[in-house]
Coordinates of C-alpha atoms in Angstrom, one line a residue:
M293 CA 258.0 -183.4 210.5
E294 CA 259.3 -182.3 206.6
T295 CA 263.5 -182.1 206.1
F296 CA 265.3 -181.7 203.5
Q297 CA 267.2 -184.4 201.8
L298 CA 270.8 -183.5 201.8
F299 CA 273.2 -185.2 199.3
S300 CA 271.7 -188.4 198.9
S301 CA 269.9 -190.9 201.0
S302 CA 272.8 -193.1 201.6
A303 CA 274.3 -189.8 203.0
S304 CA 271.5 -188.3 204.7
D305 CA 273.0 -188.1 208.2
F306 CA 274.4 -184.3 206.9
G307 CA 271.6 -183.1 207.1
I308 CA 272.4 -182.5 211.1
F309 CA 274.6 -179.6 210.6
D310 CA 273.3 -175.9 209.9
D311 CA 274.7 -176.0 207.2
A312 CA 276.4 -178.2 204.8
A313 CA 277.7 -176.6 202.6
Q314 CA 280.5 -175.8 205.3
Q315 CA 281.4 -179.8 204.8
S316 CA 282.3 -179.0 200.9
P317 CA 283.7 -175.5 201.0
S318 CA 286.0 -176.0 198.1
I319 CA 282.7 -176.4 195.6
P320 CA 283.6 -173.6 193.3
L321 CA 279.7 -171.8 192.7
P322 CA 278.4 -171.8 189.0
P323 CA 278.8 -168.4 187.0
C324 CA 275.9 -166.3 186.9
V325 CA 274.5 -166.0 183.2
E326 CA 270.8 -165.1 182.1
V327 CA 269.6 -167.7 179.9
L328 CA 267.4 -167.4 177.7
A329 CA 263.8 -168.5 176.5
S330 CA 264.9 -170.1 173.7
E331 CA 267.9 -172.7 175.6
A332 CA 264.6 -174.2 176.7
P333 CA 265.4 -177.9 175.5
S334 CA 262.0 -178.8 173.3
S335 CA 262.2 -182.6 173.6
A336 CA 261.6 -181.5 177.6
N337 CA 259.8 -184.2 179.4
H338 CA 257.6 -181.8 181.0
N339 CA 254.4 -183.6 181.8
L340 CA 252.2 -181.1 183.2
E341 CA 250.3 -180.6 186.5
S342 CA 247.4 -178.7 187.6
V343 CA 247.4 -176.8 190.2
N344 CA 244.1 -175.5 191.8
L345 CA 245.0 -172.3 194.3
D346 CA 241.0 -171.9 195.3
G347 CA 239.7 -171.0 192.6
L348 CA 243.1 -170.5 190.5
T349 CA 244.7 -173.0 187.7
L350 CA 248.5 -173.0 186.8
L351 CA 250.1 -175.3 185.2
K352 CA 253.5 -177.3 186.4
G353 CA 256.0 -179.3 185.0
R354 CA 257.6 -182.5 186.9
V355 CA 261.2 -182.9 186.3
S356 CA 263.5 -185.3 188.0
T357 CA 266.1 -184.7 189.4
Q358 CA 267.8 -188.0 187.7
Q359 CA 266.4 -186.6 184.7
V360 CA 268.5 -183.2 185.0
F361 CA 271.4 -183.7 187.0
G362 CA 271.5 -187.4 187.2
L363 CA 270.6 -186.9 191.2
S364 CA 267.7 -189.7 193.0
N365 CA 266.3 -189.1 196.0
S366 CA 267.5 -185.2 196.9
D367 CA 266.2 -181.9 197.7
L368 CA 269.9 -180.2 198.4
V369 CA 273.2 -180.6 197.3
P370 CA 275.5 -177.8 198.6
G371 CA 277.3 -175.9 195.3
K372 CA 275.4 -178.2 192.9
Y373 CA 271.3 -178.4 193.4
E374 CA 269.4 -176.4 195.2
G375 CA 266.5 -177.5 194.9
G376 CA 264.8 -176.5 192.0
L377 CA 262.5 -178.9 190.9
K378 CA 260.7 -179.8 194.0
L379 CA 256.7 -177.7 194.0
W380 CA 257.5 -176.5 198.1
E381 CA 254.2 -175.4 199.7
G382 CA 255.9 -172.2 199.9
S383 CA 255.3 -171.2 197.0
L384 CA 251.7 -171.9 196.4
D385 CA 250.6 -170.1 200.2
L386 CA 252.5 -167.1 199.1
I387 CA 250.1 -166.8 195.5
K388 CA 247.2 -167.6 198.1
A389 CA 249.0 -164.7 200.1
L390 CA 248.9 -162.8 197.0
R391 CA 246.3 -163.5 195.4
S392 CA 244.4 -161.8 198.6
D393 CA 246.0 -158.7 199.1
I394 CA 245.3 -157.9 195.6
R395 CA 241.4 -158.3 196.7
T396 CA 241.7 -155.8 199.9
G397 CA 243.4 -153.2 197.0
L398 CA 247.0 -153.8 198.9
I399 CA 249.0 -154.1 196.1
S400 CA 248.6 -154.1 192.7
F401 CA 251.8 -156.0 190.0
G402 CA 249.9 -153.7 187.3
G403 CA 252.8 -152.0 185.1
K404 CA 255.2 -153.0 188.1
R405 CA 259.0 -154.9 187.9
V406 CA 258.9 -158.2 189.6
L407 CA 262.2 -160.2 190.9
E408 CA 261.1 -164.2 192.0
V409 CA 264.0 -165.1 194.3
G410 CA 264.7 -168.8 194.0
C411 CA 262.0 -169.2 191.9
G412 CA 261.9 -172.9 190.9
H413 CA 258.7 -173.8 189.4
G414 CA 258.1 -169.9 188.7
L415 CA 254.4 -169.6 190.3
P416 CA 254.0 -166.8 192.2
G417 CA 256.5 -165.0 188.3
I418 CA 254.2 -166.2 186.9
F419 CA 250.6 -165.3 188.6
A420 CA 252.6 -161.9 188.8
L421 CA 252.9 -161.7 185.2
L422 CA 249.0 -162.8 184.6
E423 CA 247.5 -160.2 186.9
G424 CA 249.7 -157.5 184.7
A425 CA 253.4 -156.8 185.9
A426 CA 255.4 -154.7 183.6
A427 CA 258.4 -157.3 184.2
V428 CA 259.3 -160.1 185.6
H429 CA 262.2 -161.6 186.1
F430 CA 263.3 -165.2 187.4
Q431 CA 266.6 -166.2 189.4
D432 CA 267.4 -169.9 190.3
F433 CA 270.9 -170.6 191.3
N434 CA 270.8 -173.4 189.0
A435 CA 270.9 -172.7 185.6
E436 CA 269.1 -176.4 183.9
V437 CA 266.0 -175.5 186.6
L438 CA 265.2 -172.4 184.4
R439 CA 265.9 -174.2 181.1
C440 CA 264.2 -177.3 182.1
L441 CA 261.0 -176.2 184.4
T442 CA 260.4 -172.0 184.8
I443 CA 260.3 -171.4 180.8
P444 CA 258.3 -174.3 179.6
N445 CA 255.6 -173.6 182.9
L446 CA 255.8 -170.0 181.8
H447 CA 254.9 -171.0 179.0
A448 CA 252.0 -173.5 179.1
N449 CA 250.7 -171.2 181.5
I450 CA 250.2 -167.9 179.1
S451 CA 249.7 -169.9 176.0
G452 CA 246.5 -171.0 176.6
E453 CA 247.1 -174.3 178.6
S454 CA 245.4 -173.5 181.8
Q455 CA 242.4 -171.8 182.4
S456 CA 244.4 -169.1 184.1
S457 CA 245.4 -167.7 180.7
P458 CA 245.2 -163.7 180.6
S459 CA 242.0 -162.7 178.2
N460 CA 244.1 -160.5 176.7
P461 CA 247.5 -162.3 175.9
T462 CA 249.3 -159.0 174.9
I463 CA 249.4 -158.1 178.7
C464 CA 252.5 -160.8 178.3
E465 CA 253.4 -160.5 175.2
K466 CA 254.9 -156.6 175.8
A467 CA 255.9 -157.7 179.9
E468 CA 259.7 -158.1 179.8
V469 CA 260.1 -161.6 181.2
R470 CA 263.8 -162.6 182.0
F471 CA 265.8 -165.3 183.5
F472 CA 269.0 -165.6 185.8
A473 CA 270.7 -168.4 187.5
G474 CA 273.8 -167.8 190.1
D475 CA 274.6 -167.4 193.3
W476 CA 273.2 -164.6 195.6
S477 CA 276.4 -163.5 196.1
G478 CA 276.8 -162.1 193.0
I479 CA 273.5 -162.4 190.6
D480 CA 273.1 -158.3 191.2
K481 CA 275.7 -157.8 188.6
L482 CA 273.2 -158.9 185.8
L483 CA 270.1 -157.8 187.3
P484 CA 268.7 -154.7 184.7
H485 CA 266.9 -153.5 187.9
V486 CA 269.4 -152.3 190.9
S487 CA 269.4 -149.9 193.4
T488 CA 272.4 -147.9 193.9
D489 CA 273.2 -145.0 195.2
D490 CA 273.1 -142.5 192.2
N491 CA 269.2 -144.1 191.6
R492 CA 267.5 -145.2 194.2
S493 CA 264.2 -145.5 192.4
G494 CA 265.8 -148.1 190.5
G495 CA 264.7 -151.8 191.6
Y496 CA 261.9 -153.9 191.6
D497 CA 258.8 -153.4 193.2
F498 CA 258.1 -156.3 194.1
I499 CA 260.3 -158.9 195.2
L500 CA 258.9 -162.5 195.5
M501 CA 260.5 -165.5 197.5
A502 CA 259.6 -168.7 198.6
E503 CA 261.4 -171.5 200.9
T504 CA 264.7 -169.6 200.3
V505 CA 265.4 -168.7 204.0
Y506 CA 266.2 -172.4 205.0
S507 CA 270.2 -172.1 205.4
V508 CA 271.5 -170.1 207.6
S509 CA 274.8 -169.3 206.0
S510 CA 273.2 -168.1 203.0
L511 CA 270.7 -165.5 205.2
Q512 CA 272.5 -162.6 205.2
I513 CA 273.7 -163.4 201.8
L514 CA 269.9 -163.1 200.7
Y515 CA 269.1 -160.2 202.6
N516 CA 271.8 -158.2 201.1
L517 CA 270.4 -159.2 198.0
V518 CA 266.7 -157.9 198.7
K519 CA 268.4 -154.8 199.6
K520 CA 270.2 -154.0 197.3
C521 CA 267.5 -155.3 194.4
L522 CA 264.3 -153.2 196.0
Q523 CA 262.8 -150.4 194.3
H524 CA 263.1 -147.4 197.1
P525 CA 260.7 -146.7 198.7
D526 CA 257.7 -147.7 198.5
G527 CA 259.6 -151.4 197.2
V528 CA 258.2 -154.5 198.8
V529 CA 259.4 -157.9 200.2
Y530 CA 257.3 -160.9 200.6
M531 CA 258.1 -163.9 201.9
A532 CA 257.1 -167.6 201.9
A533 CA 258.8 -169.9 204.4
K534 CA 258.8 -172.6 207.4
K535 CA 259.0 -170.8 210.3
Y536 CA 262.2 -173.3 211.2
Y537 CA 263.9 -176.0 208.8
F538 CA 265.3 -178.9 210.5
G539 CA 267.7 -180.8 209.2
V540 CA 269.7 -177.2 208.0
G541 CA 268.8 -175.1 210.6
G542 CA 267.4 -171.7 208.8
G543 CA 263.9 -170.4 208.8
S544 CA 261.7 -167.4 209.2
R545 CA 262.5 -166.1 212.3
R546 CA 265.9 -166.5 212.0
F547 CA 265.9 -164.1 208.8
L548 CA 263.8 -161.8 211.0
S549 CA 266.5 -161.9 213.5
L550 CA 268.3 -160.2 210.8
V551 CA 265.9 -158.2 209.5
E552 CA 265.1 -156.3 212.5
K553 CA 268.8 -156.1 213.5
D554 CA 269.5 -154.2 211.0
G555 CA 267.0 -152.2 211.6
V556 CA 265.9 -150.8 207.5
F557 CA 263.1 -152.9 207.3
T558 CA 259.0 -152.6 208.7
S559 CA 257.7 -156.5 209.1
S560 CA 254.3 -157.6 209.1
L561 CA 252.6 -161.6 209.4
V562 CA 250.7 -162.4 206.2
A563 CA 248.9 -165.2 207.1
E564 CA 250.3 -168.7 209.4
I565 CA 249.5 -171.7 208.3
T566 CA 249.2 -174.8 210.4
D567 CA 247.3 -177.9 208.5
G568 CA 249.7 -180.0 211.5
S569 CA 250.6 -182.2 208.5
S570 CA 254.1 -180.0 208.0
N571 CA 255.8 -177.7 209.9
V572 CA 254.5 -174.0 210.6
R573 CA 254.9 -172.3 206.8
E574 CA 254.8 -168.0 207.3
V575 CA 254.4 -165.4 204.7
W576 CA 255.4 -161.6 205.8
K577 CA 255.4 -158.9 204.0
L578 CA 258.6 -156.3 204.5
A579 CA 258.6 -152.9 203.3
L580 CA 261.1 -150.1 203.7
K581 CA 261.0 -148.1 207.0

């Protein structure tokens, strides 16, 4: 049974609360900012590892929380670090589901605008870019994660280091790739493609998110962001998550109950992963009614 490591190992008992953030209500949120690709430190200790996904090979770096944040043995520190340096299983489940839907002709990223929410390593967004997306925007709570991990991962996968590098690199060169850091409650003010009452078609064609629904307190904020950013009427959301996050209280079904009550989206189960070694994981597809 997997649990999130809240704070440090010496304070992991805080994990019994559904909303650990309630324990620190005065923690100020970091400002929402755009992070430039040039801000990635050239001297970063970015040890590359291969990730094989049924024949697709992507590269990912390994950077520790100690190196970046001065934290040890921690997956989540509310208000400071939201787990972006760890490669969560859901992001790999999401890529597999996307590949399957591409193979069967259900979707295509060619010429589309894509937003990866809570990107961390950014592998789903990188996959969309390799599949010909016209714009891919990466969002994470921490600017440090984008600088030290997401941007180097992107460079590694499109520079020829990866077996999955595009056969036509100009596709990636022409794409609009940008990085945004900040909390979901305010990041829409920075994102270029947001659906408004005056421009309902101005949002993203695809919103990708993996392991973003772990905290009960953030579910409504996340859902509000999705509604603001999705292109109308044909935009699609792919969400990979565990059914329930032991220790923090969120989960895919908790998020979907909120979606169902709102009545704006239809939801369909794309994949269920029950490997016996961890909590049940799922990939869901949301589309506007």
